[in-house]
């Protein structure tokens, strides 16, 4: 079975064609600048040069048509015809409080995705355009929506409700949803499998640390808590997102700087995080580590604040689950930044966590990095959201 995975943004569209026989990626690519001048498609097939098409892409519909042309192209294609694609899996940001798991797309599903436009104003409209473009280009083919919020829908009310007047929950479903859900679902499941954790011993903390960062606690693959909230702004200190701040900060700065709440949210999303703490040096941890190593105090502060918040969150989840059977690191930082992993895990030495310094040198591949006598087993486990979407698509299509 071959599954096309689509991640549609407002002006971009990423895709992968995955052969589910062996879960190999046959081709992948990116359409950029959809609806803007200078649009282009970059199509990659393992073992071949990149195939680049520069052509107007006024709509997502046109983008999908170009993707299908590339996939069947005699020179750069990987299938003889579109008929060989069995189903399409779509990353959809927000399923609101309606969908607790992935679902095959029908008119009701599209209505809910539309109803969630105000909860995911940047992503949901684009995700829906991606679905409708696939429906038009490949009529009759199963489309599956995989929601980034689904994993967080497993939380108990005491974990997802904000302690604010009930009417806001009743009227608007203001609650913690959690994001990176597909990654947390995939990595917690892979950790259980990779570590061979027996039933009853499947308490897993996943640290998804990248440009956007979040941490989840789950038991047997079911979420118990997760650090992001109504939007991906809550929780950890991130690349350019502030993470948790006292909401009064918003009012204070808006009043004193005479800016709108919208402006303030842009600042909290795009100009904060380690980028801000480092004095606008960089949001990239490689730059920050290099600067800190050569004595840059602001870069050091940014790294310290990041690690501090991760430690507080992991510690909180250890309490919530009465311990853990495994901790997994994933995302660009989690998979590659050995020094950051070491400093975070060192704080749990009191609880008997011990990393093996040699094993902790691993980058970007699944590995157990704790010592055999560590009280909690620690892993690096690369995330693969596209594969998670493809597996969900096979399950439902
Ligand atoms: P992501 O958003 O998951 O792609 O992660 C991006 C982040 O991973 C970037 O901010 C980089 O700082 C970080 N990253 C990637 N490779 C490394 C590395 N070798 N060492 C430290 N950080 C890394």
PDB file of C-alpha atoms in Angstrom, residues 98-354:
ATOM      1  CA  UNK A  98     -14.677  16.890  18.643  1.00  0.00           C
ATOM      2  CA  UNK A  99     -11.920  14.564  17.484  1.00  0.00           C
ATOM      3  CA  UNK A 100      -9.910  12.531  19.930  1.00  0.00           C
ATOM      4  CA  UNK A 101      -8.219  10.558  17.183  1.00  0.00           C
ATOM      5  CA  UNK A 102      -7.567  10.481  13.448  1.00  0.00           C
ATOM      6  CA  UNK A 103     -10.552  10.050  11.142  1.00  0.00           C
ATOM      7  CA  UNK A 104     -11.433   9.360   7.509  1.00  0.00           C
ATOM      8  CA  UNK A 105     -12.517  12.638   5.898  1.00  0.00           C
ATOM      9  CA  UNK A 106     -16.169  13.224   5.055  1.00  0.00           C
ATOM     10  CA  UNK A 107     -18.348  16.348   4.964  1.00  0.00           C
ATOM     11  CA  UNK A 108     -18.766  16.364   8.762  1.00  0.00           C
ATOM     12  CA  UNK A 109     -15.010  16.205   9.293  1.00  0.00           C
ATOM     13  CA  UNK A 110     -14.509  19.124   6.909  1.00  0.00           C
ATOM     14  CA  UNK A 111     -17.189  21.100   8.764  1.00  0.00           C
ATOM     15  CA  UNK A 112     -15.392  20.565  12.082  1.00  0.00           C
ATOM     16  CA  UNK A 113     -12.024  21.546  10.584  1.00  0.00           C
ATOM     17  CA  UNK A 114     -13.761  24.708   9.314  1.00  0.00           C
ATOM     18  CA  UNK A 115     -15.348  25.369  12.716  1.00  0.00           C
ATOM     19  CA  UNK A 116     -11.852  25.239  14.235  1.00  0.00           C
ATOM     20  CA  UNK A 117     -10.492  28.030  11.988  1.00  0.00           C
ATOM     21  CA  UNK A 118     -10.444  30.450  14.912  1.00  0.00           C
ATOM     22  CA  UNK A 119      -8.503  27.949  17.073  1.00  0.00           C
ATOM     23  CA  UNK A 120      -5.923  27.370  14.329  1.00  0.00           C
ATOM     24  CA  UNK A 121      -6.202  30.451  12.117  1.00  0.00           C
ATOM     25  CA  UNK A 122      -2.910  29.938  10.291  1.00  0.00           C
ATOM     26  CA  UNK A 123      -3.060  26.191   9.779  1.00  0.00           C
ATOM     27  CA  UNK A 124      -6.633  24.884   9.641  1.00  0.00           C
ATOM     28  CA  UNK A 125      -7.704  26.837   6.516  1.00  0.00           C
ATOM     29  CA  UNK A 126      -4.574  25.633   4.689  1.00  0.00           C
ATOM     30  CA  UNK A 127      -5.062  22.046   5.930  1.00  0.00           C
ATOM     31  CA  UNK A 128      -8.618  22.091   4.566  1.00  0.00           C
ATOM     32  CA  UNK A 129      -7.407  23.491   1.233  1.00  0.00           C
ATOM     33  CA  UNK A 130      -4.944  20.583   1.040  1.00  0.00           C
ATOM     34  CA  UNK A 131      -7.742  18.058   1.651  1.00  0.00           C
ATOM     35  CA  UNK A 132     -10.075  19.652  -0.896  1.00  0.00           C
ATOM     36  CA  UNK A 133      -7.293  19.870  -3.475  1.00  0.00           C
ATOM     37  CA  UNK A 134      -6.621  16.111  -3.066  1.00  0.00           C
ATOM     38  CA  UNK A 135     -10.327  15.306  -3.292  1.00  0.00           C
ATOM     39  CA  UNK A 136     -10.545  17.242  -6.564  1.00  0.00           C
ATOM     40  CA  UNK A 137      -7.335  15.827  -8.051  1.00  0.00           C
ATOM     41  CA  UNK A 138      -7.921  12.207  -6.948  1.00  0.00           C
ATOM     42  CA  UNK A 139     -11.685  11.646  -6.704  1.00  0.00           C
ATOM     43  CA  UNK A 140     -12.756   8.588  -4.760  1.00  0.00           C
ATOM     44  CA  UNK A 141      -9.467   8.186  -2.901  1.00  0.00           C
ATOM     45  CA  UNK A 142      -9.610   7.907   0.904  1.00  0.00           C
ATOM     46  CA  UNK A 143      -8.335  11.004   2.727  1.00  0.00           C
ATOM     47  CA  UNK A 144      -7.509  10.694   6.420  1.00  0.00           C
ATOM     48  CA  UNK A 145      -7.144  13.655   8.793  1.00  0.00           C
ATOM     49  CA  UNK A 146      -4.536  13.223  11.538  1.00  0.00           C
ATOM     50  CA  UNK A 147      -4.976  15.933  14.161  1.00  0.00           C
ATOM     51  CA  UNK A 148      -2.072  17.454  16.041  1.00  0.00           C
ATOM     52  CA  UNK A 149      -4.442  17.997  18.967  1.00  0.00           C
ATOM     53  CA  UNK A 150      -5.783  14.414  19.160  1.00  0.00           C
ATOM     54  CA  UNK A 151      -3.145  13.084  21.582  1.00  0.00           C
ATOM     55  CA  UNK A 152      -3.882  15.874  24.083  1.00  0.00           C
ATOM     56  CA  UNK A 153      -7.601  15.058  23.974  1.00  0.00           C
ATOM     57  CA  UNK A 154      -6.832  12.051  26.166  1.00  0.00           C
ATOM     58  CA  UNK A 155      -6.120  14.284  29.182  1.00  0.00           C
ATOM     59  CA  UNK A 156      -8.385  14.219  32.226  1.00  0.00           C
ATOM     60  CA  UNK A 157     -10.353  17.438  32.944  1.00  0.00           C
ATOM     61  CA  UNK A 158      -8.065  18.340  35.867  1.00  0.00           C
ATOM     62  CA  UNK A 159      -5.162  18.402  33.397  1.00  0.00           C
ATOM     63  CA  UNK A 160      -6.866  20.156  30.476  1.00  0.00           C
ATOM     64  CA  UNK A 161      -9.139  22.719  32.154  1.00  0.00           C
ATOM     65  CA  UNK A 162      -7.849  26.235  32.837  1.00  0.00           C
ATOM     66  CA  UNK A 163      -8.917  27.574  36.229  1.00  0.00           C
ATOM     67  CA  UNK A 164     -10.976  30.359  34.651  1.00  0.00           C
ATOM     68  CA  UNK A 165     -14.776  30.860  34.646  1.00  0.00           C
ATOM     69  CA  UNK A 166     -16.610  27.833  33.299  1.00  0.00           C
ATOM     70  CA  UNK A 167     -18.574  29.871  30.767  1.00  0.00           C
ATOM     71  CA  UNK A 168     -15.452  30.235  28.588  1.00  0.00           C
ATOM     72  CA  UNK A 169     -15.091  26.481  28.420  1.00  0.00           C
ATOM     73  CA  UNK A 170     -18.800  26.032  27.751  1.00  0.00           C
ATOM     74  CA  UNK A 171     -19.024  28.749  25.114  1.00  0.00           C
ATOM     75  CA  UNK A 172     -15.656  28.488  23.357  1.00  0.00           C
ATOM     76  CA  UNK A 173     -14.068  25.216  24.526  1.00  0.00           C
ATOM     77  CA  UNK A 174     -11.131  27.143  25.943  1.00  0.00           C
ATOM     78  CA  UNK A 175      -8.940  24.316  27.313  1.00  0.00           C
ATOM     79  CA  UNK A 176      -5.501  22.865  27.002  1.00  0.00           C
ATOM     80  CA  UNK A 177      -5.281  20.880  23.774  1.00  0.00           C
ATOM     81  CA  UNK A 178      -1.556  20.219  23.483  1.00  0.00           C
ATOM     82  CA  UNK A 179       0.277  20.214  20.144  1.00  0.00           C
ATOM     83  CA  UNK A 180       3.034  18.110  18.540  1.00  0.00           C
ATOM     84  CA  UNK A 181       0.478  15.395  19.313  1.00  0.00           C
ATOM     85  CA  UNK A 182       1.408  13.243  16.325  1.00  0.00           C
ATOM     86  CA  UNK A 183       5.055  13.339  17.392  1.00  0.00           C
ATOM     87  CA  UNK A 184       4.245  12.525  21.026  1.00  0.00           C
ATOM     88  CA  UNK A 185       1.972   9.673  19.948  1.00  0.00           C
ATOM     89  CA  UNK A 186       4.666   8.277  17.624  1.00  0.00           C
ATOM     90  CA  UNK A 187       7.621   8.643  20.001  1.00  0.00           C
ATOM     91  CA  UNK A 188       5.804   7.344  23.095  1.00  0.00           C
ATOM     92  CA  UNK A 189       4.670   4.299  21.068  1.00  0.00           C
ATOM     93  CA  UNK A 190       8.136   3.764  19.594  1.00  0.00           C
ATOM     94  CA  UNK A 191       9.698   4.055  23.057  1.00  0.00           C
ATOM     95  CA  UNK A 192       7.422   1.322  24.402  1.00  0.00           C
ATOM     96  CA  UNK A 193       8.289  -0.843  21.419  1.00  0.00           C
ATOM     97  CA  UNK A 194      12.044  -0.082  21.293  1.00  0.00           C
ATOM     98  CA  UNK A 195      12.472  -0.503  25.050  1.00  0.00           C
ATOM     99  CA  UNK A 196      10.122  -3.493  25.094  1.00  0.00           C
ATOM    100  CA  UNK A 197       8.277  -2.057  28.083  1.00  0.00           C
ATOM    101  CA  UNK A 198       5.786  -4.575  29.460  1.00  0.00           C
ATOM    102  CA  UNK A 199       2.174  -3.671  30.146  1.00  0.00           C
ATOM    103  CA  UNK A 200       1.827  -1.913  33.494  1.00  0.00           C
ATOM    104  CA  UNK A 201       5.324  -0.401  33.082  1.00  0.00           C
ATOM    105  CA  UNK A 202       4.680   2.011  30.240  1.00  0.00           C
ATOM    106  CA  UNK A 203       4.966   5.430  31.889  1.00  0.00           C
ATOM    107  CA  UNK A 204       6.835   7.495  29.297  1.00  0.00           C
ATOM    108  CA  UNK A 205       7.972  11.126  29.277  1.00  0.00           C
ATOM    109  CA  UNK A 206       8.700  12.435  25.769  1.00  0.00           C
ATOM    110  CA  UNK A 207      10.812  15.595  25.482  1.00  0.00           C
ATOM    111  CA  UNK A 208      10.184  16.955  21.980  1.00  0.00           C
ATOM    112  CA  UNK A 209      12.840  19.677  21.902  1.00  0.00           C
ATOM    113  CA  UNK A 210      13.217  21.625  18.679  1.00  0.00           C
ATOM    114  CA  UNK A 211      12.432  25.066  17.407  1.00  0.00           C
ATOM    115  CA  UNK A 212       9.023  24.442  18.952  1.00  0.00           C
ATOM    116  CA  UNK A 213       9.317  22.382  22.129  1.00  0.00           C
ATOM    117  CA  UNK A 214       6.884  20.422  24.257  1.00  0.00           C
ATOM    118  CA  UNK A 215       6.925  17.582  26.761  1.00  0.00           C
ATOM    119  CA  UNK A 216       4.301  14.911  27.310  1.00  0.00           C
ATOM    120  CA  UNK A 217       3.632  12.314  29.965  1.00  0.00           C
ATOM    121  CA  UNK A 218       1.760   9.197  28.911  1.00  0.00           C
ATOM    122  CA  UNK A 219       0.866   5.778  30.226  1.00  0.00           C
ATOM    123  CA  UNK A 220       0.542   2.963  27.693  1.00  0.00           C
ATOM    124  CA  UNK A 221       0.575   5.554  24.888  1.00  0.00           C
ATOM    125  CA  UNK A 222      -2.335   7.519  26.397  1.00  0.00           C
ATOM    126  CA  UNK A 223      -1.580  11.138  27.324  1.00  0.00           C
ATOM    127  CA  UNK A 224      -1.659  12.105  30.991  1.00  0.00           C
ATOM    128  CA  UNK A 225      -0.280  15.611  30.543  1.00  0.00           C
ATOM    129  CA  UNK A 226       1.344  17.757  27.888  1.00  0.00           C
ATOM    130  CA  UNK A 227       3.010  21.140  28.106  1.00  0.00           C
ATOM    131  CA  UNK A 228       1.357  23.091  25.261  1.00  0.00           C
ATOM    132  CA  UNK A 229      -2.090  24.596  25.785  1.00  0.00           C
ATOM    133  CA  UNK A 230      -4.871  26.277  23.837  1.00  0.00           C
ATOM    134  CA  UNK A 231      -2.130  27.188  21.376  1.00  0.00           C
ATOM    135  CA  UNK A 232       1.511  26.086  20.973  1.00  0.00           C
ATOM    136  CA  UNK A 233       2.597  29.186  22.916  1.00  0.00           C
ATOM    137  CA  UNK A 234       2.214  27.618  26.368  1.00  0.00           C
ATOM    138  CA  UNK A 235       4.873  25.648  28.191  1.00  0.00           C
ATOM    139  CA  UNK A 236       8.604  25.503  27.576  1.00  0.00           C
ATOM    140  CA  UNK A 237      10.940  28.307  26.515  1.00  0.00           C
ATOM    141  CA  UNK A 238      11.210  27.755  22.736  1.00  0.00           C
ATOM    142  CA  UNK A 239      13.186  29.082  19.764  1.00  0.00           C
ATOM    143  CA  UNK A 240      11.170  32.276  19.389  1.00  0.00           C
ATOM    144  CA  UNK A 241       8.124  31.511  21.604  1.00  0.00           C
ATOM    145  CA  UNK A 242       8.084  32.669  25.196  1.00  0.00           C
ATOM    146  CA  UNK A 243       6.347  29.657  26.688  1.00  0.00           C
ATOM    147  CA  UNK A 244       4.571  30.365  29.990  1.00  0.00           C
ATOM    148  CA  UNK A 245       4.334  34.018  31.033  1.00  0.00           C
ATOM    149  CA  UNK A 246       2.137  35.693  33.617  1.00  0.00           C
ATOM    150  CA  UNK A 247      -0.823  36.989  31.513  1.00  0.00           C
ATOM    151  CA  UNK A 248      -0.484  40.311  33.347  1.00  0.00           C
ATOM    152  CA  UNK A 249       2.760  40.824  31.395  1.00  0.00           C
ATOM    153  CA  UNK A 250       0.634  41.154  28.248  1.00  0.00           C
ATOM    154  CA  UNK A 251      -1.545  43.899  29.717  1.00  0.00           C
ATOM    155  CA  UNK A 252       1.442  45.759  31.201  1.00  0.00           C
ATOM    156  CA  UNK A 253       3.432  45.856  27.964  1.00  0.00           C
ATOM    157  CA  UNK A 254       0.370  46.655  25.810  1.00  0.00           C
ATOM    158  CA  UNK A 255      -0.445  49.618  28.089  1.00  0.00           C
ATOM    159  CA  UNK A 256       3.092  50.944  28.385  1.00  0.00           C
ATOM    160  CA  UNK A 257       4.106  50.437  24.745  1.00  0.00           C
ATOM    161  CA  UNK A 258       0.688  51.327  23.347  1.00  0.00           C
ATOM    162  CA  UNK A 259       0.480  48.163  21.252  1.00  0.00           C
ATOM    163  CA  UNK A 260      -2.432  45.806  20.614  1.00  0.00           C
ATOM    164  CA  UNK A 261      -2.893  42.321  22.058  1.00  0.00           C
ATOM    165  CA  UNK A 262      -2.379  40.991  18.516  1.00  0.00           C
ATOM    166  CA  UNK A 263       0.990  42.754  18.336  1.00  0.00           C
ATOM    167  CA  UNK A 264       1.903  41.369  21.731  1.00  0.00           C
ATOM    168  CA  UNK A 265       1.041  37.830  20.655  1.00  0.00           C
ATOM    169  CA  UNK A 266       3.258  38.237  17.619  1.00  0.00           C
ATOM    170  CA  UNK A 267       6.064  39.285  19.963  1.00  0.00           C
ATOM    171  CA  UNK A 268       5.433  36.300  22.245  1.00  0.00           C
ATOM    172  CA  UNK A 269       5.349  33.907  19.279  1.00  0.00           C
ATOM    173  CA  UNK A 270       8.044  35.284  17.007  1.00  0.00           C
ATOM    174  CA  UNK A 271      10.416  37.496  18.982  1.00  0.00           C
ATOM    175  CA  UNK A 272      10.712  35.797  22.356  1.00  0.00           C
ATOM    176  CA  UNK A 273      12.138  32.512  23.646  1.00  0.00           C
ATOM    177  CA  UNK A 274      15.878  31.807  23.543  1.00  0.00           C
ATOM    178  CA  UNK A 275      16.109  34.287  20.680  1.00  0.00           C
ATOM    179  CA  UNK A 276      15.056  37.121  23.004  1.00  0.00           C
ATOM    180  CA  UNK A 277      17.008  35.896  26.033  1.00  0.00           C
ATOM    181  CA  UNK A 278      20.169  35.692  23.928  1.00  0.00           C
ATOM    182  CA  UNK A 279      19.794  39.386  23.022  1.00  0.00           C
ATOM    183  CA  UNK A 280      18.374  38.502  19.588  1.00  0.00           C
ATOM    184  CA  UNK A 281      21.506  36.533  18.783  1.00  0.00           C
ATOM    185  CA  UNK A 282      19.813  33.398  17.429  1.00  0.00           C
ATOM    186  CA  UNK A 283      17.051  30.885  17.978  1.00  0.00           C
ATOM    187  CA  UNK A 284      19.345  28.083  16.812  1.00  0.00           C
ATOM    188  CA  UNK A 285      20.882  26.022  19.606  1.00  0.00           C
ATOM    189  CA  UNK A 286      24.072  25.408  17.636  1.00  0.00           C
ATOM    190  CA  UNK A 287      24.700  29.174  17.465  1.00  0.00           C
ATOM    191  CA  UNK A 288      23.768  29.607  21.118  1.00  0.00           C
ATOM    192  CA  UNK A 289      26.046  26.795  22.315  1.00  0.00           C
ATOM    193  CA  UNK A 290      28.976  28.142  20.281  1.00  0.00           C
ATOM    194  CA  UNK A 291      28.401  31.683  21.608  1.00  0.00           C
ATOM    195  CA  UNK A 292      28.027  30.479  25.213  1.00  0.00           C
ATOM    196  CA  UNK A 293      31.246  28.445  24.894  1.00  0.00           C
ATOM    197  CA  UNK A 294      33.084  31.587  23.865  1.00  0.00           C
ATOM    198  CA  UNK A 295      31.784  33.521  26.867  1.00  0.00           C
ATOM    199  CA  UNK A 296      28.575  35.155  25.617  1.00  0.00           C
ATOM    200  CA  UNK A 297      26.562  35.562  28.842  1.00  0.00           C
ATOM    201  CA  UNK A 298      23.208  36.166  27.164  1.00  0.00           C
ATOM    202  CA  UNK A 299      23.532  32.998  25.097  1.00  0.00           C
ATOM    203  CA  UNK A 300      24.369  31.160  28.324  1.00  0.00           C
ATOM    204  CA  UNK A 301      21.304  32.674  30.017  1.00  0.00           C
ATOM    205  CA  UNK A 302      19.103  31.474  27.132  1.00  0.00           C
ATOM    206  CA  UNK A 303      20.431  27.907  27.407  1.00  0.00           C
ATOM    207  CA  UNK A 304      20.110  27.957  31.207  1.00  0.00           C
ATOM    208  CA  UNK A 305      16.507  29.200  31.065  1.00  0.00           C
ATOM    209  CA  UNK A 306      15.611  26.569  28.458  1.00  0.00           C
ATOM    210  CA  UNK A 307      17.115  23.725  30.507  1.00  0.00           C
ATOM    211  CA  UNK A 308      15.565  25.036  33.745  1.00  0.00           C
ATOM    212  CA  UNK A 309      12.053  24.927  32.299  1.00  0.00           C
ATOM    213  CA  UNK A 310      12.564  21.462  30.792  1.00  0.00           C
ATOM    214  CA  UNK A 311      13.761  20.170  34.171  1.00  0.00           C
ATOM    215  CA  UNK A 312      10.763  21.717  35.969  1.00  0.00           C
ATOM    216  CA  UNK A 313       8.362  20.100  33.498  1.00  0.00           C
ATOM    217  CA  UNK A 314       9.977  16.647  33.527  1.00  0.00           C
ATOM    218  CA  UNK A 315      10.102  16.809  37.347  1.00  0.00           C
ATOM    219  CA  UNK A 316       6.418  17.717  37.467  1.00  0.00           C
ATOM    220  CA  UNK A 317       5.499  14.790  35.248  1.00  0.00           C
ATOM    221  CA  UNK A 318       7.538  12.393  37.377  1.00  0.00           C
ATOM    222  CA  UNK A 319       5.326  13.480  40.251  1.00  0.00           C
ATOM    223  CA  UNK A 320       2.123  13.227  38.226  1.00  0.00           C
ATOM    224  CA  UNK A 321       2.891   9.633  37.140  1.00  0.00           C
ATOM    225  CA  UNK A 322       4.494   8.601  40.418  1.00  0.00           C
ATOM    226  CA  UNK A 323       7.748   8.009  38.511  1.00  0.00           C
ATOM    227  CA  UNK A 324       8.464   6.967  34.932  1.00  0.00           C
ATOM    228  CA  UNK A 325       9.666   3.877  33.118  1.00  0.00           C
ATOM    229  CA  UNK A 326      11.321   5.758  30.263  1.00  0.00           C
ATOM    230  CA  UNK A 327      12.283   9.256  29.184  1.00  0.00           C
ATOM    231  CA  UNK A 328      12.742   9.833  25.426  1.00  0.00           C
ATOM    232  CA  UNK A 329      14.423  12.781  23.720  1.00  0.00           C
ATOM    233  CA  UNK A 330      13.329  13.779  20.228  1.00  0.00           C
ATOM    234  CA  UNK A 331      13.226  16.844  17.897  1.00  0.00           C
ATOM    235  CA  UNK A 332      16.279  18.669  16.510  1.00  0.00           C
ATOM    236  CA  UNK A 333      17.697  19.486  19.948  1.00  0.00           C
ATOM    237  CA  UNK A 334      16.544  16.308  21.683  1.00  0.00           C
ATOM    238  CA  UNK A 335      18.040  14.101  18.976  1.00  0.00           C
ATOM    239  CA  UNK A 336      21.305  15.988  18.495  1.00  0.00           C
ATOM    240  CA  UNK A 337      22.308  18.135  21.455  1.00  0.00           C
ATOM    241  CA  UNK A 338      24.204  15.714  23.704  1.00  0.00           C
ATOM    242  CA  UNK A 339      25.311  18.462  26.124  1.00  0.00           C
ATOM    243  CA  UNK A 340      21.736  19.661  26.663  1.00  0.00           C
ATOM    244  CA  UNK A 341      20.518  16.095  27.272  1.00  0.00           C
ATOM    245  CA  UNK A 342      23.309  15.573  29.769  1.00  0.00           C
ATOM    246  CA  UNK A 343      22.628  18.723  31.753  1.00  0.00           C
ATOM    247  CA  UNK A 344      18.882  18.029  31.906  1.00  0.00           C
ATOM    248  CA  UNK A 345      19.281  14.424  33.011  1.00  0.00           C
ATOM    249  CA  UNK A 346      21.976  15.331  35.556  1.00  0.00           C
ATOM    250  CA  UNK A 347      19.273  17.104  37.569  1.00  0.00           C
ATOM    251  CA  UNK A 348      17.552  13.738  38.042  1.00  0.00           C
ATOM    252  CA  UNK A 349      20.622  12.073  39.495  1.00  0.00           C
ATOM    253  CA  UNK A 350      18.890  12.322  42.875  1.00  0.00           C
ATOM    254  CA  UNK A 351      16.211   9.967  41.496  1.00  0.00           C
ATOM    255  CA  UNK A 352      18.831   7.470  40.291  1.00  0.00           C
ATOM    256  CA  UNK A 353      18.916   8.517  36.600  1.00  0.00           C
ATOM    257  CA  UNK A 354      22.336   7.866  35.059  1.00  0.00           C
TER     258      UNK A 354
END
